Amino acid sequence: MRRVDFDKLPRTTRERLIDVFRLPADAVGHEGAPLFVRPYARAWQGPVASCVILGGVCLAFGARGFGDVGRHAQSSLHVVLYAAVLGIVAFVVRRLVLAPRRVSMLPFAPGTYAFASDVIVAESRELRVYPLSECKHTEVDDSVTFVFPDRRFRFEVGDRELARQRSLALTRVRESLGVSRAAGDAKALLKIDPLFFARVRDFEAIDEDGPRVGPVHANPTRAAALVLIAAVAGLPLWWIRNRASDEVAFWRASRDGHRSALETYAASGGRHTQTVRDVLLPGAELEEAKRQGTVVAAEAFMATHPGVLDAEAKALLMERLHEEFERRNTVPSLREFAEKWPAAADASRVASKIRDLREAALAAFHARANTSDSNVVPIAEALVRAVDRAPAGAVLVRFRRSPLPSLASADKLLATGLLEETGPARGGGAEVSKHFDEAQSTPRERAAVRALASGFGRVFGADMIPVVFGAPFEAKELASPAVPTMFVAYDIGWSGATYVGRDSGRRFVGVVVKFDVTLKVPGDPRAVHFTLRVEPPEAFSVDYASWDPSLRAAASASSERPEDARVYDVMALRAFDQLSAKLESMLVLAPNGEGSPGSARR
C-alpha cells in the first residue's frame, strides 16, 4: 500500500483523477473509468462508539461507590480520570464536526475506486493506493471483495451474475494492462491507468499548478482550548458527582435510621456529619435504648448524651424505672431499687409495696401457722413488721457457745487408752476439743445462719425476712434486744459414745449438742422459745445429702480437710441442720397438720 499526496501529483494526473472520480454511476466499467466504486460514507460509527465507550467508563467510575454510606466520596485522583475522558471525548467530537468540512473541500468525489491497476481510497488529500498485484484473492457473490494482506474492500453490485461479469471484465482489463506494459504502449496504459504519469515518475512529488485539495485551516489554538476546557470540566464533574453521592448516602443512612449506618456515615466525613452526630445519631441511639427496654440502656443514653433529647430521654427513663419497679417483688430487690434510684417516681411506693408483700406473707403464714404455742403467731407478726423498722432490716442471729468439760475428759481418756473397749484402734484416737474452739466454730455458725435464713424463707417466703450473723451475746442481753434477734445458746459435750473409722481405724468420740433458742422482738415481752438436744446416731456416717443446701455446702467444703476435722465438722453441722428444721416446725405445721411443741414464756 502506498500513500500519495494528491496535491503533489502531476497536474495531468490530478485532472485525470478528478474526471474519473466524477464519472456518473452508469459509466462504471467503461474505458478509463473505475470498474468498481464505493461512494464515501461518513465514518461516524467508530468515533461515536469511542465516545460511548469512554462515557461508559466515566459513568462506571462515577457509579463506583455512589451513595455508599461509608465510601461515597471519591478521592481527588479521580479528577485526572474525568479530565482525561472529557478531553478525549472533546477531541473526537471536534473531529466528527470537522469531517464534513474536510470532505467538502475535496476537488474530487470522495470514495473507494477499483481500477485495473489499483484500488484507490480517496477520502482526503492523502490517497491510499493498493496495487491489485498485492491482492491475495477476490471473492464474488452479489458483490466483489478484494482481499489484501491488511484489509478487505467490498464493492456492492446487487446481483450475483452482474458481479461475476464485472469480475471477469476486470480480469480481461488486467490482462490487457499486462500486455500493454509488456509492449510499452503508453497510449493504452494511459487509458487504463489513471496514475500512469505519476507511476512513470515513481510518484515523485511535483509542485505544479492546478486543482488542489488545499489545507483545512483549523485553528490549533482553538482546538487546544476546546480540549483544555473539557479537561478542566473534570474538576466540577468530580465535585458534582461527590456532592450527589453524599446526598444519596445521607438519605440512605437517614432512611435506615440504624445506629451503625449513621455512625458509618459520620465516620466518612460527609457534609451532613454534624447533623448526624447532633440529631440523627442520638435519635437512633434513643430508639435503640427503647428497644432494649432496660433502665441501664436509658441511663447510658443520658450519660453519653447529656441534654440531648432531654425530655424524651427523661420520659423513657421514668417509664423504664416504673417497669423495673413493677418487676421487683422481693424485699431486697425493692430496697435496692429505693437505694439505687431515690429520685424515681416509684421510690416513694417502695415502703408500701414491701408492707403489702409482708402482709401477703403473713396471710399465707396464718393459713399454716403452728397455733399450739400461743406466742408463735403474735411473735411472727411482730417479727415481720419489726424487720422494716430495724436499722439493718433483718433478723440478727447471735450465738453463745459453751464447750462442756466432758470434751476435755474425752480427750484424756483417748490419750490414756481407757476408751478402747474393743481393743486398741489401729489409727489412734482423734482429739475432739480443739475442733470446737472459736476459730473452728465460727464458720459453722455462719453456715447455720444461712440455713436458718432458708428456714425463714420456707415459712414466710424467700427474702421476706433477711437473716444476718451477729456477735456473740451475754445472758443479760436476752431481756431487751435492740433489733429482732434470735439468741442461740448451745453446749457441746461428749455423748459417751465412740466411733472407729472404717478405713482409717481412728477412734472418734460422739458429740452431743444442746440448743436453747429464744426469738424476740424489741418492745414485746413475749418470745418464742424452744430447746433441742441432738445426739449422735448409733452408727455414724459422713452423709449430708438430705441437709439444708447451706450446710451441705459447708460440709462439702470440709471434705478437703484432714479426716479428724471433717468428721467433727459433720457432727456439728448435723446438729445445726436439725436446729433449722426445728425452727421451721415451731413456726408452721408440718404437711400432715402436726406441729412440734416447744415451750413458750412471757
Coordinates of C-alpha atoms in Angstrom, one line a residue:
M1 CA 0.0 0.0 0.0
R2 CA 1.3 3.4 -1.0
R3 CA 0.3 6.8 0.5
V4 CA 0.2 9.5 -2.1
D5 CA -0.3 13.3 -1.6
F6 CA -2.9 14.4 -4.1
D7 CA -1.5 17.9 -4.2
K8 CA 2.0 16.6 -5.1
L9 CA 0.8 14.6 -8.1
P10 CA 1.5 15.8 -11.7
R11 CA -1.2 18.2 -12.8
T12 CA -2.4 15.9 -15.6
T13 CA -2.8 13.0 -13.1
R14 CA -4.8 15.2 -10.7
E15 CA -7.1 16.3 -13.5
R16 CA -7.5 12.8 -14.7
L17 CA -8.4 11.5 -11.2
I18 CA -10.9 14.4 -10.8
D19 CA -12.5 13.4 -14.1
V20 CA -12.7 9.6 -13.5
F21 CA -13.9 10.1 -9.8
R22 CA -16.7 12.3 -11.1
L23 CA -18.0 9.9 -13.8
P24 CA -21.7 9.1 -13.4
A25 CA -22.7 5.8 -12.0
D26 CA -23.6 4.3 -15.4
A27 CA -20.0 5.0 -16.6
V28 CA -18.6 2.4 -14.2
G29 CA -16.8 -0.3 -16.3
H30 CA -16.4 1.9 -19.4
E31 CA -12.9 2.5 -20.8
G32 CA -10.8 4.6 -18.4
A33 CA -13.5 4.6 -15.7
P34 CA -13.2 2.6 -12.4
L35 CA -14.6 -0.9 -12.6
F36 CA -16.0 -0.7 -9.1
V37 CA -17.0 2.3 -7.0
R38 CA -17.9 2.5 -3.3
P39 CA -19.1 6.1 -2.5
Y40 CA -17.8 7.8 0.6
A41 CA -19.9 7.2 3.7
R42 CA -19.1 9.4 6.6
A43 CA -17.5 7.1 9.2
W44 CA -19.3 8.2 12.3
Q45 CA -19.8 4.8 14.0
G46 CA -16.2 4.4 15.2
P47 CA -15.9 7.9 16.8
V48 CA -19.4 7.7 18.3
A49 CA -18.6 4.2 19.6
S50 CA -15.4 5.6 21.1
C51 CA -17.4 8.4 22.8
V52 CA -20.0 5.9 24.1
I53 CA -17.3 3.6 25.5
L54 CA -15.4 6.5 27.1
G55 CA -18.7 7.8 28.5
G56 CA -19.5 4.3 29.9
V57 CA -16.1 4.2 31.5
C58 CA -16.7 7.6 33.0
L59 CA -20.1 6.5 34.3
A60 CA -18.7 3.2 35.7
F61 CA -16.1 5.1 37.7
G62 CA -18.7 7.6 38.8
A63 CA -21.1 4.9 39.9
R64 CA -18.4 3.1 41.8
G65 CA -19.3 3.6 45.5
F66 CA -22.0 6.1 44.6
G67 CA -24.3 6.7 47.5
D68 CA -22.4 4.2 49.7
V69 CA -22.9 5.1 53.3
G70 CA -19.2 4.5 54.2
R71 CA -17.4 5.2 50.9
H72 CA -19.5 7.7 49.0
A73 CA -16.7 10.3 48.2
Q74 CA -14.0 9.7 45.5
S75 CA -10.5 10.9 46.1
S76 CA -9.1 13.9 44.2
L77 CA -7.1 11.5 42.0
H78 CA -10.4 10.8 40.1
V79 CA -10.3 14.3 38.8
V80 CA -7.4 13.3 36.5
L81 CA -9.6 10.4 35.1
Y82 CA -12.6 12.6 34.5
A83 CA -10.4 15.3 32.8
A84 CA -8.7 12.7 30.5
V85 CA -12.0 11.2 29.5
L86 CA -13.7 14.6 28.8
G87 CA -10.6 15.8 26.9
I88 CA -10.6 12.7 24.6
V89 CA -14.3 13.0 24.0
A90 CA -13.9 16.7 23.1
F91 CA -11.2 15.8 20.7
V92 CA -13.2 13.1 19.0
V93 CA -16.3 15.2 18.8
R94 CA -14.3 18.0 17.2
R95 CA -13.0 15.6 14.6
L96 CA -16.6 14.5 13.8
V97 CA -17.7 18.1 13.4
L98 CA -14.8 19.0 11.1
A99 CA -15.0 15.8 9.0
P100 CA -17.8 17.1 6.6
R101 CA -15.9 20.3 6.2
R102 CA -12.8 18.5 5.2
V103 CA -14.7 16.3 2.7
S104 CA -16.5 19.3 1.1
M105 CA -13.1 20.9 0.2
L106 CA -12.0 17.9 -1.9
P107 CA -11.9 18.7 -5.7
F108 CA -13.0 15.1 -6.4
A109 CA -15.8 12.9 -5.4
P110 CA -14.6 11.0 -2.3
G111 CA -14.9 7.3 -2.2
T112 CA -13.1 4.0 -2.9
Y113 CA -12.4 3.1 -6.6
A114 CA -11.1 -0.1 -8.2
F115 CA -9.2 0.2 -11.4
A116 CA -7.4 -2.4 -13.4
S117 CA -4.1 -1.5 -11.7
D118 CA -5.1 -0.4 -8.2
V119 CA -7.7 0.1 -5.5
I120 CA -7.6 3.8 -4.6
V121 CA -9.1 5.1 -1.3
A122 CA -9.8 8.8 -2.0
E123 CA -11.4 10.3 1.1
S124 CA -8.9 13.0 1.9
R125 CA -5.9 14.8 0.5
E126 CA -3.8 11.7 1.2
L127 CA -4.7 8.9 -1.3
R128 CA -4.1 5.3 -0.3
V129 CA -3.2 3.2 -3.3
Y130 CA -3.5 -0.6 -3.0
P131 CA -1.9 -2.3 -6.1
L132 CA -4.1 -5.2 -7.3
S133 CA -0.9 -7.1 -7.8
E134 CA -0.8 -7.4 -4.0
C135 CA -4.4 -8.7 -3.8
K136 CA -4.4 -12.2 -2.3
H137 CA -7.7 -13.3 -3.9
T138 CA -11.1 -12.0 -5.0
E139 CA -14.4 -13.1 -3.5
V140 CA -17.5 -12.9 -5.7
D141 CA -21.2 -13.3 -4.7
D142 CA -23.7 -10.5 -5.1
S143 CA -20.7 -8.2 -4.5
V144 CA -17.0 -8.3 -5.3
T145 CA -14.4 -8.3 -2.5
F146 CA -10.7 -7.7 -2.9
V147 CA -8.7 -9.3 -0.1
F148 CA -5.4 -7.6 0.7
P149 CA -3.0 -8.7 3.4
D150 CA -4.0 -5.9 5.8
R151 CA -7.6 -5.2 4.8
R152 CA -10.6 -6.0 2.6
F153 CA -12.5 -3.9 0.1
R154 CA -16.1 -4.9 -0.6
F155 CA -18.0 -3.4 -3.6
E156 CA -21.7 -3.9 -3.7
V157 CA -23.1 -4.9 -7.1
G158 CA -26.5 -6.2 -6.1
D159 CA -26.7 -9.1 -8.5
R160 CA -24.6 -12.3 -8.5
E161 CA -24.4 -12.6 -12.3
L162 CA -23.6 -9.0 -12.8
A163 CA -20.9 -9.2 -10.1
R164 CA -19.4 -12.3 -11.9
Q165 CA -19.4 -10.4 -15.3
R166 CA -17.7 -7.4 -13.7
S167 CA -15.1 -9.6 -12.1
L168 CA -14.4 -11.3 -15.5
A169 CA -14.2 -7.8 -17.1
L170 CA -11.6 -6.8 -14.5
T171 CA -9.6 -9.9 -15.3
R172 CA -9.7 -9.1 -19.0
V173 CA -8.7 -5.5 -18.4
R174 CA -5.8 -6.6 -16.2
E175 CA -4.7 -9.0 -18.9
S176 CA -4.8 -6.1 -21.4
L177 CA -2.9 -3.9 -18.9
G178 CA -0.2 -6.6 -18.7
V179 CA 0.1 -6.8 -22.5
S180 CA 0.3 -3.0 -22.8
R181 CA 3.0 -2.8 -20.2
A182 CA 5.0 -5.5 -21.9
A183 CA 4.7 -3.7 -25.2
G184 CA 5.4 -0.3 -23.7
D185 CA 2.1 1.0 -25.2
A186 CA 1.9 4.3 -23.3
K187 CA -1.3 5.4 -25.1
A188 CA -3.1 2.2 -24.0
L189 CA -1.7 2.4 -20.5
L190 CA -2.9 6.0 -20.1
K191 CA -6.5 5.0 -20.9
I192 CA -6.4 2.1 -18.4
D193 CA -4.3 3.5 -15.6
P194 CA -5.3 7.0 -14.2
L195 CA -2.0 7.1 -12.2
F196 CA 0.1 6.5 -15.4
F197 CA 2.1 9.7 -15.4
A198 CA 2.7 9.6 -11.6
R199 CA 3.8 5.9 -11.8
V200 CA 6.2 6.7 -14.7
R201 CA 7.9 9.2 -12.3
D202 CA 7.7 6.7 -9.4
F203 CA 5.2 9.0 -7.6
E204 CA 7.8 11.8 -7.3
A205 CA 6.4 14.8 -5.5
I206 CA 5.8 17.6 -8.0
D207 CA 4.7 21.1 -7.2
E208 CA 2.6 22.2 -10.2
D209 CA -0.3 24.5 -10.6
G210 CA -3.7 23.0 -11.0
P211 CA -6.5 21.7 -8.8
R212 CA -5.6 21.1 -5.2
V213 CA -7.2 20.0 -2.0
G214 CA -5.6 22.7 -0.1
P215 CA -5.2 22.9 3.7
V216 CA -8.1 22.9 6.1
H217 CA -7.5 26.0 8.1
A218 CA -8.1 24.5 11.5
N219 CA -7.3 26.8 14.4
P220 CA -4.8 24.8 16.6
T221 CA -5.2 27.3 19.5
R222 CA -9.0 26.9 19.4
A223 CA -8.6 23.1 19.3
A224 CA -6.2 23.1 22.2
A225 CA -8.5 25.5 24.1
L226 CA -11.5 23.2 23.5
V227 CA -9.7 20.1 24.8
L228 CA -8.3 22.1 27.8
I229 CA -11.8 23.4 28.7
A230 CA -13.2 19.9 28.5
A231 CA -10.3 18.6 30.7
V232 CA -10.8 21.3 33.2
A233 CA -14.5 20.4 33.4
G234 CA -13.3 17.2 35.1
L235 CA -13.0 19.1 38.3
P236 CA -16.6 20.3 38.6
L237 CA -17.8 16.9 37.3
W238 CA -15.9 15.2 40.1
W239 CA -17.3 17.7 42.6
I240 CA -20.9 17.3 41.4
R241 CA -20.6 13.5 41.5
N242 CA -19.3 13.6 45.1
R243 CA -22.0 16.1 46.1
A244 CA -24.8 13.9 44.6
S245 CA -23.2 10.8 46.1
D246 CA -23.1 12.4 49.5
E247 CA -26.7 13.4 49.4
V248 CA -27.8 9.8 48.4
A249 CA -25.6 8.3 51.2
F250 CA -27.1 10.7 53.7
W251 CA -30.6 9.8 52.5
R252 CA -29.9 6.1 52.8
A253 CA -28.4 6.4 56.3
S254 CA -31.4 8.6 57.4
R255 CA -33.9 6.3 55.9
D256 CA -32.5 3.2 57.5
G257 CA -32.2 5.0 60.9
H258 CA -29.8 2.3 62.2
R259 CA -27.1 3.4 64.5
S260 CA -24.4 1.5 62.6
A261 CA -25.3 3.2 59.3
L262 CA -25.4 6.7 60.8
E263 CA -22.0 6.1 62.6
T264 CA -20.5 4.9 59.3
Y265 CA -21.7 8.0 57.5
A266 CA -20.4 10.3 60.2
A267 CA -17.0 8.5 60.2
S268 CA -16.8 9.1 56.4
G269 CA -16.9 12.8 56.9
G270 CA -19.9 13.6 54.8
R271 CA -21.4 17.1 54.5
H272 CA -24.2 16.2 57.0
T273 CA -21.9 14.7 59.6
Q274 CA -22.7 17.4 62.2
T275 CA -26.5 16.9 61.7
V276 CA -26.0 13.1 62.0
R277 CA -23.9 13.5 65.2
D278 CA -26.1 16.1 66.8
V279 CA -29.6 15.0 65.8
L280 CA -30.0 11.7 64.0
L281 CA -27.4 9.6 65.8
P282 CA -28.8 10.5 69.3
G283 CA -32.3 9.8 68.0
A284 CA -31.2 6.4 66.7
E285 CA -29.5 5.6 70.0
L286 CA -32.6 6.6 71.9
E287 CA -34.7 4.3 69.7
E288 CA -32.2 1.5 70.4
A289 CA -32.4 2.2 74.1
K290 CA -36.2 2.0 73.8
R291 CA -35.9 -1.4 72.1
Q292 CA -33.6 -2.8 74.8
G293 CA -36.3 -1.9 77.3
T294 CA -34.0 -1.6 80.4
V295 CA -33.2 1.1 82.9
V296 CA -29.5 0.6 82.2
A297 CA -29.9 1.5 78.5
A298 CA -31.9 4.6 79.2
E299 CA -29.3 5.8 81.8
A300 CA -26.5 5.0 79.4
F301 CA -28.1 7.2 76.8
M302 CA -28.5 10.1 79.2
A303 CA -24.9 9.7 80.4
T304 CA -23.4 9.8 76.9
H305 CA -25.8 12.5 75.5
P306 CA -26.4 15.0 78.4
G307 CA -29.0 17.5 77.5
V308 CA -29.8 15.9 74.1
L309 CA -33.4 15.0 73.5
D310 CA -33.7 15.6 77.2
A311 CA -37.5 15.5 77.5
E312 CA -37.8 12.2 75.6
A313 CA -34.9 10.6 77.4
K314 CA -36.3 11.5 80.8
A315 CA -39.7 10.2 79.9
L316 CA -38.1 7.0 78.7
L317 CA -36.1 6.7 82.0
M318 CA -39.2 7.2 84.1
E319 CA -41.1 4.6 82.0
R320 CA -38.3 2.1 82.4
L321 CA -38.0 2.8 86.1
H322 CA -41.7 2.2 86.6
E323 CA -41.4 -1.1 84.7
E324 CA -38.4 -2.1 86.8
F325 CA -40.4 -1.2 90.0
E326 CA -43.3 -3.4 88.8
R327 CA -41.0 -6.3 88.1
R328 CA -39.4 -6.3 91.6
N329 CA -41.4 -8.4 94.0
T330 CA -39.0 -9.2 96.8
V331 CA -38.0 -7.1 99.8
P332 CA -34.2 -7.0 99.0
S333 CA -34.8 -6.0 95.3
L334 CA -37.3 -3.3 96.3
R335 CA -34.8 -1.9 98.9
E336 CA -32.1 -1.9 96.2
F337 CA -34.5 0.0 93.9
A338 CA -35.0 2.7 96.5
E339 CA -31.3 3.0 97.2
K340 CA -30.3 3.0 93.5
W341 CA -32.9 5.3 92.1
P342 CA -34.1 7.5 95.0
A343 CA -35.4 10.2 92.6
A344 CA -37.7 7.7 90.7
A345 CA -41.4 8.4 90.9
D346 CA -42.0 5.0 92.4
A347 CA -39.3 5.3 95.1
S348 CA -41.9 6.6 97.4
R349 CA -44.0 3.5 96.8
V350 CA -41.3 1.0 97.9
A351 CA -42.2 1.0 101.5
S352 CA -45.9 0.4 100.8
K353 CA -45.1 -2.4 98.4
I354 CA -42.9 -4.0 100.9
R355 CA -45.6 -3.8 103.5
D356 CA -48.1 -5.3 101.0
L357 CA -45.6 -8.2 100.4
R358 CA -45.2 -8.7 104.1
E359 CA -49.0 -8.7 104.7
A360 CA -49.4 -11.2 101.9
A361 CA -46.7 -13.3 103.5
L362 CA -48.4 -13.1 106.9
A363 CA -51.7 -14.1 105.4
A364 CA -50.1 -17.2 103.9
F365 CA -48.4 -17.9 107.2
H366 CA -51.7 -17.7 109.1
A367 CA -53.0 -20.5 106.9
R368 CA -50.5 -22.9 108.2
A369 CA -49.2 -21.4 111.5
N370 CA -48.4 -23.7 114.4
T371 CA -51.0 -22.5 116.9
S372 CA -50.0 -25.0 119.6
D373 CA -47.8 -22.2 121.0
S374 CA -49.9 -19.1 121.6
N375 CA -46.9 -16.9 121.2
V376 CA -46.0 -18.1 117.7
V377 CA -48.5 -16.1 115.7
P378 CA -48.1 -12.8 117.6
I379 CA -44.3 -13.0 117.6
A380 CA -44.3 -13.9 113.9
E381 CA -46.5 -10.9 113.1
A382 CA -44.4 -8.6 115.3
L383 CA -41.2 -10.0 113.7
V384 CA -42.3 -9.4 110.2
R385 CA -43.3 -5.8 110.9
A386 CA -40.3 -5.1 113.1
V387 CA -37.9 -6.1 110.4
D388 CA -38.9 -2.9 108.4
R389 CA -38.1 -0.7 111.4
A390 CA -34.8 -2.4 112.2
P391 CA -31.7 -0.5 111.1
A392 CA -30.3 -3.5 109.3
G393 CA -33.7 -4.5 108.0
A394 CA -33.1 -8.1 109.1
V395 CA -33.2 -10.6 112.0
L396 CA -30.0 -10.8 113.9
V397 CA -28.8 -14.3 114.9
R398 CA -26.4 -14.4 117.8
F399 CA -24.7 -17.4 119.3
R400 CA -23.2 -18.3 122.7
R401 CA -21.1 -21.4 122.6
S402 CA -20.2 -23.4 125.8
P403 CA -17.9 -26.3 125.3
L404 CA -18.5 -28.7 128.3
P405 CA -15.7 -30.1 130.4
S406 CA -16.7 -33.6 129.1
L407 CA -14.9 -32.9 125.8
A408 CA -11.6 -32.4 127.6
S409 CA -12.3 -35.5 129.7
A410 CA -12.9 -37.5 126.5
D411 CA -9.5 -36.3 125.1
K412 CA -7.8 -37.5 128.3
L413 CA -9.5 -40.9 128.1
L414 CA -8.5 -41.2 124.5
A415 CA -4.9 -40.4 125.3
T416 CA -4.7 -43.0 128.1
G417 CA -6.5 -45.7 126.0
L418 CA -9.2 -46.1 128.6
L419 CA -11.9 -45.9 125.8
E420 CA -10.5 -49.0 123.9
E421 CA -13.4 -51.3 124.8
T422 CA -13.0 -53.5 121.8
G423 CA -9.2 -53.2 121.7
P424 CA -6.8 -50.5 120.6
A425 CA -7.8 -48.6 117.5
R426 CA -5.2 -49.1 114.8
G427 CA -5.4 -45.5 113.7
G428 CA -5.2 -44.0 117.2
G429 CA -7.6 -41.5 118.9
A430 CA -8.9 -38.4 117.3
E431 CA -8.8 -35.5 119.7
V432 CA -12.1 -33.6 119.9
S433 CA -11.7 -30.4 122.0
K434 CA -9.5 -28.4 119.5
H435 CA -12.2 -28.8 116.8
F436 CA -14.8 -26.8 118.8
D437 CA -12.8 -23.7 119.6
E438 CA -13.9 -20.3 118.3
A439 CA -11.8 -20.5 115.1
Q440 CA -13.4 -23.8 114.1
S441 CA -16.9 -23.0 115.3
T442 CA -17.5 -19.6 113.7
P443 CA -17.6 -20.9 110.1
R444 CA -20.2 -23.5 111.2
E445 CA -22.3 -20.8 112.9
R446 CA -22.2 -18.7 109.7
A447 CA -23.4 -21.7 107.7
A448 CA -26.1 -22.3 110.3
V449 CA -27.3 -18.7 109.9
R450 CA -27.6 -19.3 106.1
A451 CA -29.6 -22.4 106.9
L452 CA -31.9 -20.5 109.3
A453 CA -32.4 -17.9 106.6
S454 CA -33.6 -20.7 104.3
G455 CA -35.9 -21.9 107.0
F456 CA -37.5 -18.4 107.4
G457 CA -37.8 -18.3 103.6
R458 CA -39.8 -21.5 103.6
V459 CA -42.0 -20.1 106.3
F460 CA -42.6 -16.5 105.1
G461 CA -41.4 -16.6 101.5
A462 CA -38.0 -16.1 100.0
D463 CA -36.1 -13.0 101.1
M464 CA -39.1 -11.8 103.2
I465 CA -37.1 -11.9 106.4
P466 CA -33.4 -11.4 105.9
V467 CA -31.2 -13.1 108.5
V468 CA -27.7 -11.9 109.3
F469 CA -24.9 -13.2 111.6
G470 CA -24.3 -11.2 114.8
A471 CA -21.8 -11.0 117.5
P472 CA -21.9 -13.5 120.5
F473 CA -24.3 -12.5 123.2
E474 CA -24.3 -12.4 127.0
A475 CA -27.3 -13.7 129.1
K476 CA -28.2 -10.2 130.3
E477 CA -29.0 -9.2 126.7
L478 CA -31.9 -11.6 126.3
A479 CA -34.3 -9.3 128.1
S480 CA -34.4 -6.3 125.8
P481 CA -32.8 -6.7 122.3
A482 CA -32.5 -3.6 120.2
V483 CA -33.4 -5.4 117.0
P484 CA -35.3 -8.6 116.1
T485 CA -33.0 -11.2 117.4
M486 CA -32.7 -15.0 117.6
F487 CA -30.5 -16.0 120.5
V488 CA -28.9 -19.4 120.1
A489 CA -27.1 -20.7 123.1
Y490 CA -25.6 -24.2 122.7
D491 CA -23.5 -26.6 124.7
I492 CA -21.2 -29.1 123.2
G493 CA -20.3 -32.2 125.1
W494 CA -19.3 -35.8 124.9
S495 CA -22.3 -38.2 124.4
G496 CA -20.3 -41.1 125.9
A497 CA -20.1 -43.0 122.6
T498 CA -17.1 -43.6 120.4
Y499 CA -16.8 -44.5 116.7
V500 CA -14.0 -46.1 114.8
G501 CA -13.3 -45.1 111.2
R502 CA -13.8 -48.0 108.7
D503 CA -10.8 -47.0 106.5
S504 CA -8.5 -45.1 108.8
G505 CA -9.1 -47.1 112.0
R506 CA -9.1 -43.9 114.1
R507 CA -11.3 -43.6 117.1
F508 CA -13.7 -40.6 117.4
V509 CA -15.8 -39.5 120.3
G510 CA -19.6 -38.9 119.8
V511 CA -20.7 -35.2 120.2
V512 CA -24.0 -34.1 121.7
V513 CA -25.3 -30.6 121.1
K514 CA -27.9 -28.9 123.4
F515 CA -29.6 -25.9 121.9
D516 CA -31.6 -23.2 123.8
V517 CA -33.2 -20.8 121.3
T518 CA -35.1 -17.6 122.0
L519 CA -36.7 -15.5 119.3
K520 CA -37.6 -11.9 120.5
V521 CA -38.8 -8.7 119.0
P522 CA -37.9 -5.3 120.6
G523 CA -40.7 -3.9 122.8
D524 CA -42.6 -7.1 123.0
P525 CA -42.4 -9.1 126.3
R526 CA -43.4 -12.3 124.5
A527 CA -40.9 -14.7 122.9
V528 CA -40.8 -18.0 121.0
H529 CA -38.6 -20.3 122.9
F530 CA -37.6 -23.9 122.3
T531 CA -34.8 -26.3 123.3
L532 CA -33.3 -29.1 121.2
R533 CA -30.8 -31.9 122.1
V534 CA -29.1 -33.5 119.2
E535 CA -27.5 -36.9 120.0
P536 CA -25.1 -38.7 117.6
P537 CA -26.5 -41.8 115.9
E538 CA -25.5 -45.3 116.9
A539 CA -23.8 -45.8 113.5
F540 CA -22.2 -42.6 112.2
S541 CA -21.6 -41.9 108.5
V542 CA -20.3 -38.8 106.7
D543 CA -23.6 -38.4 104.7
Y544 CA -25.2 -35.0 104.3
A545 CA -27.3 -35.3 101.1
S546 CA -30.5 -34.5 102.9
W547 CA -29.3 -31.4 104.7
D548 CA -30.1 -27.8 104.1
P549 CA -28.2 -26.5 101.0
S550 CA -26.1 -24.1 103.0
L551 CA -25.0 -26.7 105.4
R552 CA -24.4 -29.2 102.6
A553 CA -22.1 -26.6 101.0
A554 CA -20.2 -26.2 104.3
A555 CA -19.8 -30.0 104.7
S556 CA -18.7 -30.3 101.1
A557 CA -16.0 -27.7 101.6
S558 CA -14.9 -29.6 104.7
S559 CA -14.3 -32.7 102.7
E560 CA -10.9 -31.3 101.6
R561 CA -9.7 -31.1 105.3
P562 CA -8.0 -33.9 107.2
E563 CA -10.2 -36.7 108.4
D564 CA -10.4 -35.6 112.1
A565 CA -11.6 -32.1 111.2
R566 CA -14.0 -33.5 108.5
V567 CA -15.7 -35.9 110.9
Y568 CA -16.2 -33.5 113.8
D569 CA -17.4 -30.8 111.3
V570 CA -20.1 -33.2 110.0
M571 CA -21.2 -34.0 113.6
A572 CA -21.6 -30.3 114.4
L573 CA -23.2 -29.3 111.1
R574 CA -25.7 -32.2 111.5
A575 CA -26.8 -30.6 114.8
F576 CA -27.3 -27.2 113.1
D577 CA -29.3 -28.8 110.3
Q578 CA -31.7 -30.2 112.9
L579 CA -31.8 -26.8 114.6
S580 CA -33.0 -25.2 111.3
A581 CA -35.7 -27.9 110.9
K582 CA -36.8 -27.4 114.5
L583 CA -37.2 -23.7 114.0
E584 CA -39.4 -24.3 110.9
S585 CA -41.6 -26.8 112.8
M586 CA -42.0 -24.4 115.7
L587 CA -43.5 -21.8 113.4
V588 CA -45.6 -23.7 110.9
L589 CA -47.5 -27.0 110.8
A590 CA -46.0 -30.0 109.0
P591 CA -47.8 -31.1 105.8
N592 CA -49.7 -33.7 108.0
G593 CA -51.1 -30.8 110.1
E594 CA -48.9 -31.6 113.2
G595 CA -46.5 -29.1 114.8
S596 CA -43.6 -29.7 117.0
P597 CA -44.4 -28.3 120.5
G598 CA -41.9 -26.1 122.2
S599 CA -42.0 -24.1 125.4
A600 CA -43.2 -20.6 125.5
R601 CA -42.7 -17.9 128.0
R602 CA -43.7 -14.3 128.7

